[in-house]
mmCIF file of C-alpha atoms in Angstrom:
data_model
loop_
_atom_site.group_PDB
_atom_site.id
_atom_site.type_symbol
_atom_site.label_atom_id
_atom_site.label_comp_id
_atom_site.label_asym_id
_atom_site.label_seq_id
_atom_site.Cartn_x
_atom_site.Cartn_y
_atom_site.Cartn_z
ATOM 1 C CA MET A 1 -28.790 -8.678 -105.091
ATOM 2 C CA ALA A 2 -32.042 -8.734 -102.769
ATOM 3 C CA CYS A 3 -33.211 -11.308 -105.250
ATOM 4 C CA ILE A 4 -30.292 -13.834 -104.558
ATOM 5 C CA PRO A 5 -30.955 -15.713 -101.486
ATOM 6 C CA SER A 6 -28.077 -16.609 -99.101
ATOM 7 C CA ALA A 7 -25.791 -19.646 -100.012
ATOM 8 C CA TYR A 8 -25.526 -22.675 -98.145
ATOM 9 C CA ALA A 9 -22.063 -23.150 -99.384
ATOM 10 C CA LEU A 10 -20.867 -25.527 -102.212
ATOM 11 C CA ARG A 11 -19.744 -24.129 -105.444
ATOM 12 C CA PRO A 12 -21.246 -22.768 -107.925
ATOM 13 C CA TYR A 13 -24.636 -23.708 -106.515
ATOM 14 C CA GLU A 14 -27.096 -21.878 -104.255
ATOM 15 C CA GLY A 15 -27.383 -25.314 -102.219
ATOM 16 C CA THR A 16 -25.087 -27.529 -100.913
ATOM 17 C CA ASP A 17 -24.447 -31.391 -100.141
ATOM 18 C CA ALA A 18 -24.642 -33.809 -97.325
ATOM 19 C CA SER A 19 -21.058 -33.956 -96.552
ATOM 20 C CA VAL A 20 -18.560 -31.862 -94.311
ATOM 21 C CA ALA A 21 -14.813 -31.279 -94.272
ATOM 22 C CA GLU A 22 -12.781 -33.736 -92.258
ATOM 23 C CA ALA A 23 -11.622 -33.025 -88.959
ATOM 24 C CA GLY A 24 -8.931 -30.348 -89.140
ATOM 25 C CA VAL A 25 -9.161 -29.955 -92.823
ATOM 26 C CA PHE A 26 -9.807 -26.169 -94.203
ATOM 27 C CA GLU A 27 -11.730 -25.735 -97.351
ATOM 28 C CA LEU A 28 -12.004 -22.440 -99.054
ATOM 29 C CA GLU A 29 -14.725 -21.679 -101.669
ATOM 30 C CA PHE A 30 -13.937 -18.425 -103.368
ATOM 31 C CA SER A 31 -15.013 -16.567 -106.570
ATOM 32 C CA PRO A 32 -12.791 -13.544 -107.362
ATOM 33 C CA PHE A 33 -15.959 -12.458 -110.129
ATOM 34 C CA GLY A 34 -19.209 -12.804 -110.590
ATOM 35 C CA TYR A 35 -21.854 -10.400 -112.418
ATOM 36 C CA VAL A 36 -25.577 -9.992 -112.001
ATOM 37 C CA ARG A 37 -27.721 -8.409 -114.359
ATOM 38 C CA GLY A 38 -31.386 -7.593 -112.926
ATOM 39 C CA HIS A 39 -34.535 -5.925 -114.221
ATOM 40 C CA THR A 40 -33.016 -2.260 -113.170
ATOM 41 C CA GLN A 41 -29.496 -3.168 -111.754
ATOM 42 C CA ARG A 42 -26.075 -4.437 -112.859
ATOM 43 C CA THR A 43 -23.788 -5.972 -109.907
ATOM 44 C CA LEU A 44 -20.377 -7.080 -109.763
ATOM 45 C CA ALA A 45 -20.737 -9.843 -107.190
ATOM 46 C CA GLY A 46 -17.347 -10.596 -105.557
ATOM 47 C CA PRO A 47 -15.017 -11.305 -104.137
ATOM 48 C CA TYR A 48 -17.109 -14.002 -102.457
ATOM 49 C CA ALA A 49 -15.615 -16.536 -99.944
ATOM 50 C CA VAL A 50 -16.847 -19.168 -98.116
ATOM 51 C CA ALA A 51 -14.649 -20.765 -95.295
ATOM 52 C CA ASN A 52 -15.225 -24.156 -93.979
ATOM 53 C CA PHE A 53 -13.508 -25.419 -90.985
ATOM 54 C CA GLY A 54 -13.854 -29.453 -90.216
ATOM 55 C CA LEU A 55 -14.479 -30.198 -86.803
ATOM 56 C CA ALA A 56 -14.610 -33.428 -84.820
ATOM 57 C CA GLY A 57 -17.891 -35.508 -84.882
ATOM 58 C CA ASP A 58 -18.614 -35.168 -88.640
ATOM 59 C CA THR A 59 -19.212 -31.286 -88.170
ATOM 60 C CA GLU A 60 -18.021 -28.201 -89.662
ATOM 61 C CA LEU A 61 -17.981 -24.387 -89.057
ATOM 62 C CA VAL A 62 -18.963 -22.057 -92.000
ATOM 63 C CA VAL A 63 -18.111 -18.528 -92.600
ATOM 64 C CA GLU A 64 -19.148 -16.531 -95.573
ATOM 65 C CA GLY A 65 -19.369 -13.015 -97.126
ATOM 66 C CA ARG A 66 -19.369 -11.366 -100.331
ATOM 67 C CA ILE A 67 -18.252 -7.744 -101.549
ATOM 68 C CA ASN A 68 -21.246 -6.511 -104.025
ATOM 69 C CA ARG A 69 -20.660 -3.229 -106.233
ATOM 70 C CA GLN A 70 -23.440 -1.592 -107.883
ATOM 71 C CA GLN A 71 -23.132 -0.268 -111.247
ATOM 72 C CA GLY A 72 -24.567 2.464 -112.766
ATOM 73 C CA GLY A 73 -26.457 5.314 -110.887
ATOM 74 C CA VAL A 74 -27.146 4.291 -107.081
ATOM 75 C CA PRO A 75 -29.735 6.899 -105.980
ATOM 76 C CA ASP A 76 -29.889 5.935 -102.328
ATOM 77 C CA GLY A 77 -27.381 3.887 -100.229
ATOM 78 C CA TYR A 78 -23.864 3.065 -100.984
ATOM 79 C CA ARG A 79 -22.299 1.454 -104.032
ATOM 80 C CA THR A 80 -20.135 -0.876 -102.334
ATOM 81 C CA SER A 81 -21.581 -3.429 -99.581
ATOM 82 C CA LEU A 82 -20.402 -6.451 -97.489
ATOM 83 C CA GLY A 83 -23.307 -9.051 -97.742
ATOM 84 C CA ASP A 84 -24.411 -12.427 -97.724
ATOM 85 C CA THR A 85 -22.611 -12.431 -94.397
ATOM 86 C CA ALA A 86 -23.160 -15.812 -92.283
ATOM 87 C CA LEU A 87 -22.037 -18.137 -89.628
ATOM 88 C CA SER A 88 -23.390 -21.739 -89.535
ATOM 89 C CA LEU A 89 -22.567 -25.000 -88.193
ATOM 90 C CA LYS A 90 -23.244 -28.210 -90.574
ATOM 91 C CA HIS A 91 -23.532 -31.900 -89.399
ATOM 92 C CA VAL A 92 -24.037 -35.194 -91.231
ATOM 93 C CA PHE A 93 -26.454 -37.228 -89.617
ATOM 94 C CA ARG A 94 -26.067 -40.599 -91.793
ATOM 95 C CA HIS A 95 -23.537 -41.769 -93.765
ATOM 96 C CA GLY A 96 -24.304 -42.841 -97.011
ATOM 97 C CA SER A 97 -23.005 -42.873 -100.628
ATOM 98 C CA LEU A 98 -21.289 -39.620 -100.263
ATOM 99 C CA GLN A 99 -18.805 -40.894 -97.490
ATOM 100 C CA ASP A 100 -16.193 -43.355 -98.114
ATOM 101 C CA GLY A 101 -17.379 -47.136 -97.722
ATOM 102 C CA GLY A 102 -21.084 -45.694 -97.338
ATOM 103 C CA SER A 103 -24.164 -46.515 -99.264
ATOM 104 C CA GLY A 104 -27.824 -45.138 -99.561
ATOM 105 C CA ILE A 105 -28.847 -41.699 -98.918
ATOM 106 C CA SER A 106 -26.512 -39.381 -96.911
ATOM 107 C CA LEU A 107 -28.170 -36.810 -94.731
ATOM 108 C CA ALA A 108 -27.029 -33.750 -93.165
ATOM 109 C CA ALA A 109 -28.333 -30.561 -91.720
ATOM 110 C CA GLU A 110 -26.931 -26.823 -91.427
ATOM 111 C CA CYS A 111 -28.045 -24.128 -89.296
ATOM 112 C CA GLY A 112 -26.791 -20.704 -88.537
ATOM 113 C CA VAL A 113 -27.107 -17.042 -88.177
ATOM 114 C CA LEU A 114 -27.457 -14.230 -90.850
ATOM 115 C CA LEU A 115 -25.293 -11.356 -89.558
ATOM 116 C CA PRO A 116 -25.764 -7.790 -90.322
ATOM 117 C CA GLU A 117 -24.594 -6.598 -93.467
ATOM 118 C CA TYR A 118 -22.023 -3.621 -94.023
ATOM 119 C CA HIS A 119 -23.656 -0.981 -96.037
ATOM 120 C CA GLY A 120 -26.686 -3.439 -96.345
ATOM 121 C CA THR A 121 -29.115 -4.817 -94.345
ATOM 122 C CA SER A 122 -28.328 -4.308 -90.804
ATOM 123 C CA GLY A 123 -30.571 -6.733 -89.200
ATOM 124 C CA ASN A 124 -29.910 -10.329 -88.021
ATOM 125 C CA GLY A 125 -31.559 -13.745 -89.343
ATOM 126 C CA MET A 126 -31.597 -17.296 -88.794
ATOM 127 C CA VAL A 127 -31.478 -20.034 -91.381
ATOM 128 C CA CYS A 128 -31.742 -24.053 -91.164
ATOM 129 C CA SER A 129 -31.577 -26.452 -93.883
ATOM 130 C CA GLY A 130 -32.080 -30.037 -94.486
ATOM 131 C CA ILE A 131 -29.768 -32.001 -96.936
ATOM 132 C CA ALA A 132 -30.397 -35.424 -98.621
ATOM 133 C CA SER A 133 -27.683 -36.622 -101.018
ATOM 134 C CA GLN A 134 -27.840 -39.982 -103.085
ATOM 135 C CA LYS A 135 -24.728 -40.942 -105.496
ATOM 136 C CA PHE A 136 -25.644 -43.132 -108.542
ATOM 137 C CA GLU A 137 -23.540 -44.425 -111.318
ATOM 138 C CA LEU A 138 -24.395 -41.681 -113.748
ATOM 139 C CA ALA A 139 -25.202 -38.969 -111.472
ATOM 140 C CA THR A 140 -25.277 -37.421 -107.803
ATOM 141 C CA VAL A 141 -28.258 -35.796 -106.673
ATOM 142 C CA HIS A 142 -28.465 -33.408 -103.687
ATOM 143 C CA LEU A 143 -32.055 -32.405 -102.531
ATOM 144 C CA ASN A 144 -32.007 -29.007 -100.419
ATOM 145 C CA THR A 145 -34.975 -27.664 -98.291
ATOM 146 C CA ALA A 146 -34.580 -24.753 -95.998
ATOM 147 C CA ALA A 147 -36.410 -22.411 -93.813
ATOM 148 C CA SER A 148 -35.186 -19.028 -92.758
ATOM 149 C CA ARG A 149 -35.860 -15.727 -90.928
ATOM 150 C CA THR A 150 -34.744 -13.305 -92.701
ATOM 151 C CA ARG A 151 -32.854 -10.061 -91.672
ATOM 152 C CA GLU A 152 -35.886 -8.036 -92.660
ATOM 153 C CA HIS A 153 -37.741 -10.273 -90.271
ATOM 154 C CA THR A 154 -39.725 -11.944 -92.846
ATOM 155 C CA THR A 155 -39.972 -15.945 -93.356
ATOM 156 C CA SER A 156 -38.635 -17.406 -96.431
ATOM 157 C CA HIS A 157 -38.734 -21.032 -97.739
ATOM 158 C CA PHE A 158 -35.981 -22.606 -100.235
ATOM 159 C CA VAL A 159 -36.286 -25.908 -102.116
ATOM 160 C CA GLY A 160 -33.567 -26.887 -104.486
ATOM 161 C CA VAL A 161 -32.095 -29.795 -106.424
ATOM 162 C CA ILE A 162 -28.635 -30.112 -107.721
ATOM 163 C CA VAL A 163 -27.657 -32.741 -110.358
ATOM 164 C CA GLU A 164 -23.902 -33.717 -110.923
ATOM 165 C CA GLY A 165 -23.084 -35.689 -114.086
ATOM 166 C CA ALA A 166 -20.515 -38.309 -114.141
ATOM 167 C CA GLU A 167 -16.910 -36.864 -114.546
ATOM 168 C CA SER A 168 -15.523 -36.924 -118.143
ATOM 169 C CA GLY A 169 -12.167 -36.787 -117.831
ATOM 170 C CA ALA A 170 -11.307 -33.937 -115.468
ATOM 171 C CA LEU A 171 -14.528 -32.114 -116.520
ATOM 172 C CA LYS A 172 -18.023 -32.509 -114.743
ATOM 173 C CA PRO A 173 -21.274 -31.090 -116.054
ATOM 174 C CA VAL A 174 -23.525 -29.838 -113.151
ATOM 175 C CA MET A 175 -27.016 -28.173 -112.809
ATOM 176 C CA GLU A 176 -29.382 -26.683 -110.004
ATOM 177 C CA ILE A 177 -33.080 -25.838 -110.298
ATOM 178 C CA PHE A 178 -34.600 -23.870 -106.838
ATOM 179 C CA ARG A 179 -37.409 -21.834 -105.580
ATOM 180 C CA ASP A 180 -37.173 -19.323 -102.919
ATOM 181 C CA ASN A 181 -40.494 -18.138 -101.478
ATOM 182 C CA GLU A 182 -40.646 -15.193 -99.149
ATOM 183 C CA LEU A 183 -44.049 -15.349 -97.319
ATOM 184 C CA GLY A 184 -45.891 -12.153 -98.441
ATOM 185 C CA GLY A 185 -42.892 -11.109 -100.306
ATOM 186 C CA SER A 186 -40.696 -11.838 -103.368
ATOM 187 C CA GLN A 187 -40.647 -15.044 -105.212
ATOM 188 C CA THR A 188 -37.759 -16.316 -107.126
ATOM 189 C CA HIS A 189 -37.344 -19.318 -109.477
ATOM 190 C CA SER A 190 -33.770 -20.160 -110.773
ATOM 191 C CA ALA A 191 -31.837 -22.772 -113.098
ATOM 192 C CA LEU A 192 -28.276 -22.735 -113.318
ATOM 193 C CA ALA A 193 -25.946 -24.987 -115.612
ATOM 194 C CA GLY A 194 -22.221 -25.206 -115.511
ATOM 195 C CA LEU A 195 -19.063 -27.139 -115.572
ATOM 196 C CA ILE A 196 -16.365 -28.059 -112.819
ATOM 197 C CA TRP A 197 -12.842 -28.951 -113.597
ATOM 198 C CA LYS A 198 -11.151 -30.956 -111.026
ATOM 199 C CA HIS A 199 -7.485 -29.924 -111.516
ATOM 200 C CA SER A 200 -6.392 -31.979 -108.481
ATOM 201 C CA GLU A 201 -7.590 -33.846 -105.310
ATOM 202 C CA GLU A 202 -7.124 -30.286 -103.593
ATOM 203 C CA LEU A 203 -8.123 -27.897 -106.136
ATOM 204 C CA SER A 204 -11.018 -27.546 -108.821
ATOM 205 C CA PHE A 205 -12.550 -24.818 -110.742
ATOM 206 C CA ASP A 206 -15.866 -23.784 -111.753
ATOM 207 C CA LEU A 207 -18.108 -21.805 -113.947
ATOM 208 C CA GLY A 208 -21.917 -21.500 -113.854
ATOM 209 C CA LEU A 209 -24.390 -19.706 -115.816
ATOM 210 C CA ARG A 210 -28.024 -18.839 -113.889
ATOM 211 C CA ALA A 211 -31.174 -17.640 -115.175
ATOM 212 C CA ALA A 212 -34.010 -16.441 -112.867
ATOM 213 C CA ARG A 213 -37.156 -14.952 -112.459
ATOM 214 C CA ALA A 214 -37.667 -12.814 -109.443
ATOM 215 C CA ASP A 215 -41.127 -11.187 -108.771
ATOM 216 C CA GLY A 216 -41.754 -11.732 -112.675
ATOM 217 C CA HIS A 217 -38.500 -9.934 -113.461
ATOM 218 C CA PRO A 218 -35.627 -11.647 -115.312
ATOM 219 C CA LEU A 219 -32.352 -12.032 -113.749
ATOM 220 C CA THR A 220 -28.934 -13.467 -115.216
ATOM 221 C CA GLU A 221 -25.619 -14.269 -113.249
ATOM 222 C CA LEU A 222 -22.380 -15.540 -114.266
ATOM 223 C CA ARG A 223 -20.406 -17.308 -111.532
ATOM 224 C CA ILE A 224 -16.822 -18.028 -111.813
ATOM 225 C CA GLY A 225 -14.703 -19.681 -108.759
ATOM 226 C CA LEU A 226 -12.736 -22.451 -107.021
ATOM 227 C CA THR A 227 -12.695 -24.514 -104.233
ATOM 228 C CA TRP A 228 -9.299 -25.336 -102.352
ATOM 229 C CA SER A 229 -8.877 -27.631 -99.570
ATOM 230 C CA VAL A 230 -5.956 -28.026 -97.189
ATOM 231 C CA ALA A 231 -5.373 -30.951 -94.659
ATOM 232 C CA PRO A 232 -3.555 -30.433 -91.581
ATOM 233 C CA HIS A 233 -0.151 -32.232 -92.874
ATOM 234 C CA GLN A 234 0.151 -30.079 -96.098
#
């Protein structure tokens, strides 16, 4: 799991979009199960949860964490851990095509703290990302760039692009490519393809398959989850 950078909260991607939950709205991104197959390790990744709380002023509070369970032999450390723990704030600086009545590029930023992991990396870190989103007639594109100070006290740079296709009925095809580069350390190149099924305005389900190469070694990951939002009056 060390090959997987911290998520910036939008299922089933590693990146996110330039929008936030409305004030008073609670949004849960939840994955009961995920599976990661690396060069020498197999990991059950989940449950994984990202809780988004809409605040006033185009801002939201984001809390996240993931339970990882190593499969097979574990020569050192613990088989089960709580990782990807983070607390951040996300703010929309420019209303654009992602917001109601807006046009052009939507711009946002998300910055936060990487919290110590339980039976994982005990250090703290920081991450700050910039997000630009544009909705077109046939697709919506999100560009993510991020810089972080990892829990191991190294510097990491992330660049990713998300493309969401036009909805065909309740289904929407999606894809993401990204590069995560730890200076003087690991490099990860990744591509994800998946589908989002919009069950209702409040509930959607997602399925994604990710293929990556981390330090020259192949990595595959299956992601299954949902996004559920609750407004104050519900």
